[in-house]
Amino acid sequence: MERTDLKNLTKEELTAVIEALGEKRFRASQMYDWMHKKLARSVSEMTNLSAQLRERLQNEFDYTALKQEVMLRSEQDGTRKYLFGLSDGNVIESVWMQYKHGNSVCISSQVGCRMGCSFCASTLGGLVRNLTAAEMLDQVYSIERDTGERVSNVVVMGTGEPLDNFDNLVKFVTMLSSEDGLNISRRNITVSTCGLVEKLRELADKDLGITPAISLHAPNDELRRRIMPIAKRYSIKELMEAADYYTEKTGRRMTFEYSLLRDVNDSNASARELIALLKGRNCHVNLIPVNPVKERDYERPNMTNVLSFQNLLEKAGINVTIRREMGADINAACGQLRRSYESGTAAEL
Ligand code: SAH
Protein backbone atom coordinates (compact mmCIF):
# COMPACT_ATOMS: atom_id res chain seq x y z
CA MET A 1 0.00 0.00 0.00
CA GLU A 2 1.17 3.50 -0.75
CA ARG A 3 2.27 5.44 2.27
CA THR A 4 0.84 8.84 3.08
CA ASP A 5 3.19 11.77 2.51
CA LEU A 6 2.99 14.01 5.59
CA LYS A 7 4.00 17.11 3.64
CA ASN A 8 1.20 16.59 1.15
CA LEU A 9 -1.54 16.95 3.78
CA THR A 10 -3.50 20.13 4.45
CA LYS A 11 -3.65 21.13 8.10
CA GLU A 12 -7.12 19.60 8.42
CA GLU A 13 -5.99 16.35 6.79
CA LEU A 14 -2.91 16.21 9.01
CA THR A 15 -5.00 16.80 12.11
CA ALA A 16 -7.25 13.87 11.21
CA VAL A 17 -4.23 11.62 10.64
CA ILE A 18 -2.59 12.62 13.93
CA GLU A 19 -5.80 12.14 15.90
CA ALA A 20 -6.21 8.71 14.35
CA LEU A 21 -2.81 7.85 15.82
CA GLY A 22 -4.19 8.72 19.24
CA GLU A 23 -2.21 11.96 19.50
CA LYS A 24 -3.48 15.39 20.53
CA ARG A 25 -4.58 17.92 17.89
CA PHE A 26 -1.90 20.43 18.81
CA ARG A 27 0.73 17.94 17.67
CA ALA A 28 -0.59 18.41 14.14
CA SER A 29 -0.18 22.20 14.47
CA GLN A 30 3.38 21.74 15.65
CA MET A 31 4.15 19.41 12.78
CA TYR A 32 2.49 21.65 10.20
CA ASP A 33 4.61 24.52 11.47
CA TRP A 34 7.79 22.45 11.17
CA MET A 35 6.96 21.43 7.63
CA HIS A 36 5.52 24.60 6.14
CA LYS A 37 7.07 27.45 8.14
CA LYS A 38 10.34 26.14 9.53
CA LEU A 39 10.83 24.08 6.37
CA ALA A 40 12.11 20.98 8.16
CA ARG A 41 13.81 18.48 5.86
CA SER A 42 12.76 15.48 7.94
CA VAL A 43 10.67 14.41 10.90
CA SER A 44 13.85 14.07 12.97
CA GLU A 45 14.15 17.88 13.03
CA MET A 46 10.82 18.17 14.87
CA THR A 47 12.41 18.37 18.30
CA ASN A 48 9.28 19.26 20.23
CA LEU A 49 7.73 15.88 19.39
CA SER A 50 8.60 12.89 21.52
CA ALA A 51 11.28 10.58 20.18
CA GLN A 52 8.70 7.84 20.15
CA LEU A 53 6.26 9.78 17.96
CA ARG A 54 9.03 10.85 15.59
CA GLU A 55 10.09 7.26 15.18
CA ARG A 56 6.56 6.13 14.50
CA LEU A 57 6.05 8.87 11.91
CA GLN A 58 9.29 7.97 10.20
CA ASN A 59 8.36 4.30 10.08
CA GLU A 60 4.82 4.71 8.89
CA PHE A 61 4.79 7.78 6.64
CA ASP A 62 6.58 9.32 3.69
CA TYR A 63 8.05 12.79 3.84
CA THR A 64 8.81 14.71 0.64
CA ALA A 65 12.26 16.31 0.72
CA LEU A 66 13.73 17.11 -2.67
CA LYS A 67 17.35 16.24 -3.23
CA GLN A 68 19.45 19.00 -4.74
CA GLU A 69 21.29 17.31 -7.60
CA VAL A 70 22.68 20.33 -9.42
CA MET A 71 22.74 24.07 -8.79
CA LEU A 72 24.03 26.54 -11.36
CA ARG A 73 24.52 30.14 -10.40
CA SER A 74 24.67 33.04 -12.83
CA GLU A 75 27.66 35.34 -12.46
CA GLN A 76 25.68 38.05 -14.25
CA ASP A 77 22.56 38.43 -12.15
CA GLY A 78 22.58 35.85 -9.35
CA THR A 79 19.92 33.66 -10.98
CA ARG A 80 20.14 30.07 -9.79
CA LYS A 81 18.94 27.00 -11.64
CA TYR A 82 18.22 23.92 -9.63
CA LEU A 83 17.81 20.32 -10.59
CA PHE A 84 15.98 18.41 -7.85
CA GLY A 85 15.70 14.65 -7.48
CA LEU A 86 12.33 13.13 -6.49
CA SER A 87 11.94 10.02 -4.35
CA ASP A 88 11.25 7.86 -7.43
CA GLY A 89 14.45 8.97 -9.18
CA ASN A 90 12.87 11.49 -11.55
CA VAL A 91 14.37 14.97 -11.75
CA ILE A 92 12.75 18.39 -12.13
CA GLU A 93 13.96 21.95 -12.65
CA SER A 94 13.29 25.14 -10.72
CA VAL A 95 14.74 28.64 -11.05
CA TRP A 96 15.45 31.39 -8.53
CA MET A 97 15.51 34.99 -9.79
CA GLN A 98 16.14 38.22 -7.95
CA TYR A 99 14.32 41.35 -9.06
CA LYS A 100 14.06 44.82 -7.56
CA HIS A 101 10.54 44.04 -6.39
CA GLY A 102 11.47 40.77 -4.69
CA ASN A 103 12.63 37.21 -5.09
CA SER A 104 10.90 34.96 -7.55
CA VAL A 105 10.87 31.18 -7.97
CA CYS A 106 9.79 29.42 -11.15
CA ILE A 107 8.56 25.90 -10.41
CA SER A 108 7.68 22.81 -12.41
CA SER A 109 4.21 21.28 -12.13
CA GLN A 110 4.83 17.94 -13.86
CA VAL A 111 7.71 15.62 -14.75
CA GLY A 112 7.76 16.25 -18.50
CA CYS A 113 4.70 17.49 -20.37
CA ARG A 114 2.25 16.14 -22.91
CA MET A 115 1.23 19.39 -24.59
CA GLY A 116 3.82 19.07 -27.34
CA CYS A 117 4.52 22.75 -28.09
CA SER A 118 7.00 22.68 -30.95
CA PHE A 119 9.51 25.19 -29.52
CA CYS A 120 9.64 23.82 -25.97
CA ALA A 121 12.26 21.46 -24.50
CA SER A 122 10.06 20.26 -21.63
CA THR A 123 7.77 18.24 -23.85
CA LEU A 124 10.41 16.32 -25.81
CA GLY A 125 10.20 13.17 -23.68
CA GLY A 126 6.43 13.41 -23.12
CA LEU A 127 4.69 13.34 -19.75
CA VAL A 128 6.17 11.10 -17.07
CA ARG A 129 3.85 11.99 -14.18
CA ASN A 130 2.15 14.75 -12.25
CA LEU A 131 3.87 16.37 -9.29
CA THR A 132 2.13 16.24 -5.93
CA ALA A 133 1.34 19.46 -4.06
CA ALA A 134 4.21 18.61 -1.68
CA GLU A 135 6.66 18.28 -4.56
CA MET A 136 5.60 21.68 -5.87
CA LEU A 137 5.83 23.26 -2.41
CA ASP A 138 9.19 21.70 -1.69
CA GLN A 139 10.75 23.41 -4.73
CA VAL A 140 9.99 26.73 -3.04
CA TYR A 141 11.01 25.44 0.41
CA SER A 142 14.30 23.95 -0.78
CA ILE A 143 15.22 27.19 -2.53
CA GLU A 144 14.38 29.30 0.53
CA ARG A 145 16.59 27.05 2.59
CA ASP A 146 19.42 27.11 0.07
CA THR A 147 19.42 30.88 -0.47
CA GLY A 148 18.50 31.84 3.08
CA GLU A 149 16.11 34.42 1.60
CA ARG A 150 12.37 34.86 1.49
CA VAL A 151 10.49 34.14 -1.71
CA SER A 152 7.87 36.74 -2.57
CA ASN A 153 6.73 35.57 -6.02
CA VAL A 154 6.10 32.12 -7.43
CA VAL A 155 5.50 31.48 -11.11
CA VAL A 156 4.24 28.11 -12.26
CA MET A 157 6.07 28.34 -15.58
CA GLY A 158 8.60 25.56 -15.37
CA THR A 159 8.14 22.13 -16.90
CA GLY A 160 4.57 20.90 -17.23
CA GLU A 161 1.07 22.16 -17.88
CA PRO A 162 -0.34 23.20 -14.48
CA LEU A 163 -3.98 22.89 -15.53
CA ASP A 164 -3.29 19.31 -16.64
CA ASN A 165 -2.54 18.69 -12.92
CA PHE A 166 -5.47 20.72 -11.68
CA ASP A 167 -6.30 19.36 -8.20
CA ASN A 168 -2.68 19.26 -7.07
CA LEU A 169 -2.17 22.78 -8.39
CA VAL A 170 -5.13 24.12 -6.42
CA LYS A 171 -3.93 22.36 -3.29
CA PHE A 172 -0.44 23.78 -3.82
CA VAL A 173 -1.75 27.35 -4.22
CA THR A 174 -3.92 27.00 -1.13
CA MET A 175 -1.10 25.66 1.04
CA LEU A 176 1.52 28.12 -0.28
CA SER A 177 -0.69 31.11 0.45
CA SER A 178 -1.91 29.86 3.82
CA GLU A 179 -1.10 31.80 6.99
CA ASP A 180 0.01 28.49 8.44
CA GLY A 181 2.62 28.20 5.69
CA LEU A 182 4.81 30.67 3.78
CA ASN A 183 1.81 32.99 3.43
CA ILE A 184 2.76 34.08 -0.08
CA SER A 185 0.22 36.50 -1.47
CA ARG A 186 -2.01 34.89 -4.09
CA ARG A 187 -1.55 37.87 -6.39
CA ASN A 188 2.13 36.99 -6.40
CA ILE A 189 1.43 33.46 -7.62
CA THR A 190 1.26 33.29 -11.40
CA VAL A 191 -0.13 30.25 -13.19
CA SER A 192 0.59 29.95 -16.90
CA THR A 193 -1.39 27.66 -19.19
CA CYS A 194 -1.19 26.76 -22.86
CA GLY A 195 -4.96 27.14 -22.84
CA LEU A 196 -6.98 24.20 -21.51
CA VAL A 197 -10.31 25.94 -21.95
CA GLU A 198 -12.55 23.93 -19.60
CA LYS A 199 -9.92 23.95 -16.87
CA LEU A 200 -9.37 27.68 -17.26
CA ARG A 201 -13.10 28.23 -16.67
CA GLU A 202 -12.98 25.91 -13.68
CA LEU A 203 -10.05 27.91 -12.30
CA ALA A 204 -12.04 31.12 -12.80
CA ASP A 205 -14.92 29.62 -10.82
CA LYS A 206 -12.54 28.89 -7.94
CA ASP A 207 -11.60 32.58 -7.86
CA LEU A 208 -8.32 31.93 -6.07
CA GLY A 209 -7.00 35.45 -6.57
CA ILE A 210 -3.90 34.27 -8.42
CA THR A 211 -2.44 35.97 -11.50
CA PRO A 212 -3.37 34.10 -14.67
CA ALA A 213 -1.32 33.85 -17.87
CA ILE A 214 -2.12 32.27 -21.21
CA SER A 215 0.52 31.14 -23.69
CA LEU A 216 -0.96 32.47 -26.89
CA HIS A 217 2.08 32.65 -29.21
CA ALA A 218 0.04 33.18 -32.41
CA PRO A 219 -2.70 35.56 -33.52
CA ASN A 220 -4.67 33.08 -35.65
CA ASP A 221 -5.66 29.41 -35.54
CA GLU A 222 -3.72 28.37 -38.62
CA LEU A 223 -0.41 29.57 -37.21
CA ARG A 224 -1.18 28.49 -33.65
CA ARG A 225 -1.93 24.95 -34.82
CA ARG A 226 1.45 24.79 -36.50
CA ILE A 227 3.33 25.48 -33.27
CA MET A 228 0.97 24.28 -30.51
CA PRO A 229 -0.95 20.99 -30.80
CA ILE A 230 -3.45 22.19 -28.17
CA ALA A 231 -4.72 24.70 -30.77
CA LYS A 232 -6.22 21.76 -32.67
CA ARG A 233 -8.44 21.06 -29.68
CA TYR A 234 -9.50 24.65 -28.91
CA SER A 235 -9.86 27.57 -31.31
CA ILE A 236 -8.54 31.01 -30.40
CA LYS A 237 -12.15 32.17 -30.27
CA GLU A 238 -12.96 29.59 -27.57
CA LEU A 239 -9.75 30.46 -25.72
CA MET A 240 -10.53 34.18 -25.78
CA GLU A 241 -14.03 33.55 -24.50
CA ALA A 242 -12.57 31.59 -21.59
CA ALA A 243 -10.03 34.37 -20.97
CA ASP A 244 -12.80 36.96 -20.90
CA TYR A 245 -14.81 34.74 -18.58
CA TYR A 246 -11.80 34.54 -16.25
CA THR A 247 -11.41 38.32 -16.12
CA GLU A 248 -15.14 38.94 -15.64
CA LYS A 249 -15.41 36.35 -12.91
CA THR A 250 -12.28 37.28 -10.94
CA GLY A 251 -11.46 40.87 -11.90
CA ARG A 252 -7.89 39.73 -12.57
CA ARG A 253 -6.17 41.09 -15.65
CA MET A 254 -5.03 38.41 -18.11
CA THR A 255 -1.42 38.18 -19.27
CA PHE A 256 -0.88 36.77 -22.74
CA GLU A 257 2.56 35.32 -23.39
CA TYR A 258 3.85 35.52 -26.90
CA SER A 259 7.13 33.75 -27.69
CA LEU A 260 8.66 35.38 -30.72
CA LEU A 261 9.95 32.86 -33.26
CA ARG A 262 11.94 34.29 -36.15
CA ASP A 263 10.07 34.28 -39.47
CA VAL A 264 7.20 32.34 -37.90
CA ASN A 265 5.15 34.77 -35.77
CA ASP A 266 7.32 37.89 -35.51
CA SER A 267 6.23 39.91 -38.56
CA ASN A 268 4.50 43.28 -38.46
CA ALA A 269 1.49 41.56 -40.02
CA SER A 270 1.35 39.17 -37.04
CA ALA A 271 1.60 42.12 -34.66
CA ARG A 272 -1.34 43.80 -36.39
CA GLU A 273 -3.40 40.61 -36.21
CA LEU A 274 -2.57 40.33 -32.53
CA ILE A 275 -3.69 43.92 -31.98
CA ALA A 276 -7.00 43.23 -33.69
CA LEU A 277 -7.47 40.17 -31.46
CA LEU A 278 -6.65 41.87 -28.15
CA LYS A 279 -7.93 45.38 -28.69
CA GLY A 280 -10.36 46.53 -26.03
CA ARG A 281 -9.38 43.77 -23.62
CA ASN A 282 -8.03 44.47 -20.17
CA CYS A 283 -4.80 42.53 -20.66
CA HIS A 284 -1.05 42.54 -20.69
CA VAL A 285 1.23 41.05 -23.35
CA ASN A 286 4.58 39.55 -22.41
CA LEU A 287 6.87 39.07 -25.40
CA ILE A 288 9.46 36.29 -24.99
CA PRO A 289 12.21 36.12 -27.59
CA VAL A 290 12.44 32.34 -28.00
CA ASN A 291 15.19 30.42 -26.23
CA PRO A 292 16.47 28.24 -29.03
CA VAL A 293 16.31 24.55 -28.12
CA LYS A 294 18.92 22.32 -29.70
CA GLU A 295 16.41 19.67 -30.86
CA ARG A 296 14.21 22.30 -32.58
CA ASP A 297 15.09 24.67 -35.39
CA TYR A 298 13.55 27.90 -34.18
CA GLU A 299 15.64 31.03 -34.07
CA ARG A 300 15.39 34.12 -31.97
CA PRO A 301 14.38 37.26 -33.90
CA ASN A 302 16.89 40.09 -33.87
CA MET A 303 16.28 42.81 -31.31
CA THR A 304 15.10 45.42 -33.84
CA ASN A 305 12.29 43.08 -34.85
CA VAL A 306 11.34 42.46 -31.25
CA LEU A 307 11.27 46.19 -30.55
CA SER A 308 9.24 46.95 -33.63
CA PHE A 309 6.70 44.26 -32.65
CA GLN A 310 6.48 45.82 -29.21
CA ASN A 311 6.16 49.31 -30.67
CA LEU A 312 3.20 48.41 -32.84
CA LEU A 313 1.35 46.96 -29.85
CA GLU A 314 2.21 49.92 -27.68
CA LYS A 315 0.97 52.41 -30.27
CA ALA A 316 -2.31 50.52 -30.40
CA GLY A 317 -2.68 51.08 -26.65
CA ILE A 318 -1.85 47.52 -25.59
CA ASN A 319 0.10 47.07 -22.41
CA VAL A 320 3.25 45.18 -23.43
CA THR A 321 6.63 44.20 -21.99
CA ILE A 322 9.56 42.17 -23.24
CA ARG A 323 10.61 39.44 -20.85
CA ARG A 324 14.02 40.25 -19.49
CA GLU A 325 16.42 37.40 -19.91
CA MET A 326 17.82 36.12 -16.63
CA GLY A 327 20.77 33.80 -16.14
CA ALA A 328 21.76 33.75 -19.81
CA ASP A 329 25.21 32.47 -18.81
CA ILE A 330 23.80 29.37 -17.10
CA ASN A 331 21.74 28.12 -20.00
CA ALA A 332 18.50 28.92 -18.20
CA ALA A 333 16.33 28.03 -21.21
CA CYS A 334 13.30 26.06 -20.08
CA GLY A 335 13.68 22.34 -19.57
CA GLN A 336 17.19 22.08 -20.92
CA LEU A 337 19.00 21.32 -17.70
CA ARG A 338 16.84 18.28 -17.01
CA ARG A 339 17.35 16.95 -20.52
CA SER A 340 21.09 17.31 -20.46
CA TYR A 341 21.22 15.69 -17.01
CA GLU A 342 19.19 12.72 -18.17
CA SER A 343 21.33 12.23 -21.23
CA GLY A 344 24.44 12.38 -19.02
CA THR A 345 25.81 15.67 -20.30
CA ALA A 346 25.04 17.95 -17.36
CA ALA A 347 28.75 18.11 -16.57
CA GLU A 348 29.21 20.10 -19.75
CA LEU A 349 26.91 22.88 -18.58
N1 SAH B 1 2.55 24.81 -19.81
C1 SAH B 1 2.45 26.17 -19.37
C2 SAH B 1 3.59 26.65 -18.50
C3 SAH B 1 5.00 26.27 -18.85
S1 SAH B 1 5.89 27.11 -20.08
C4 SAH B 1 2.24 27.08 -20.54
O1 SAH B 1 2.22 26.62 -21.67
O2 SAH B 1 2.01 28.26 -20.33
C5 SAH B 1 6.10 28.79 -19.62
C6 SAH B 1 6.17 29.70 -20.84
O3 SAH B 1 7.42 29.55 -21.57
C7 SAH B 1 5.08 29.41 -21.86
O4 SAH B 1 4.58 30.61 -22.37
C8 SAH B 1 5.84 28.64 -22.91
O5 SAH B 1 5.16 28.62 -24.13
C9 SAH B 1 7.15 29.36 -22.95
N2 SAH B 1 8.24 28.63 -23.58
C10 SAH B 1 8.45 27.31 -23.61
N3 SAH B 1 9.58 27.02 -24.27
C11 SAH B 1 10.10 28.19 -24.67
C12 SAH B 1 11.26 28.54 -25.40
N4 SAH B 1 12.10 27.63 -25.86
N5 SAH B 1 11.49 29.86 -25.62
C13 SAH B 1 10.62 30.79 -25.14
N6 SAH B 1 9.53 30.52 -24.45
C14 SAH B 1 9.25 29.22 -24.23
GROMACS .gro file of C-alpha atoms in nm, residues 9 35-36 84 146 212:
model
    6
    9LEU     CA    1  -0.154   1.695   0.378
   35MET     CA    2   0.696   2.143   0.763
   36HIS     CA    3   0.552   2.460   0.614
   84PHE     CA    4   1.598   1.841  -0.785
  146ASP     CA    5   1.942   2.711   0.007
  212PRO     CA    6  -0.337   3.410  -1.467
   0.00000   0.00000   0.00000
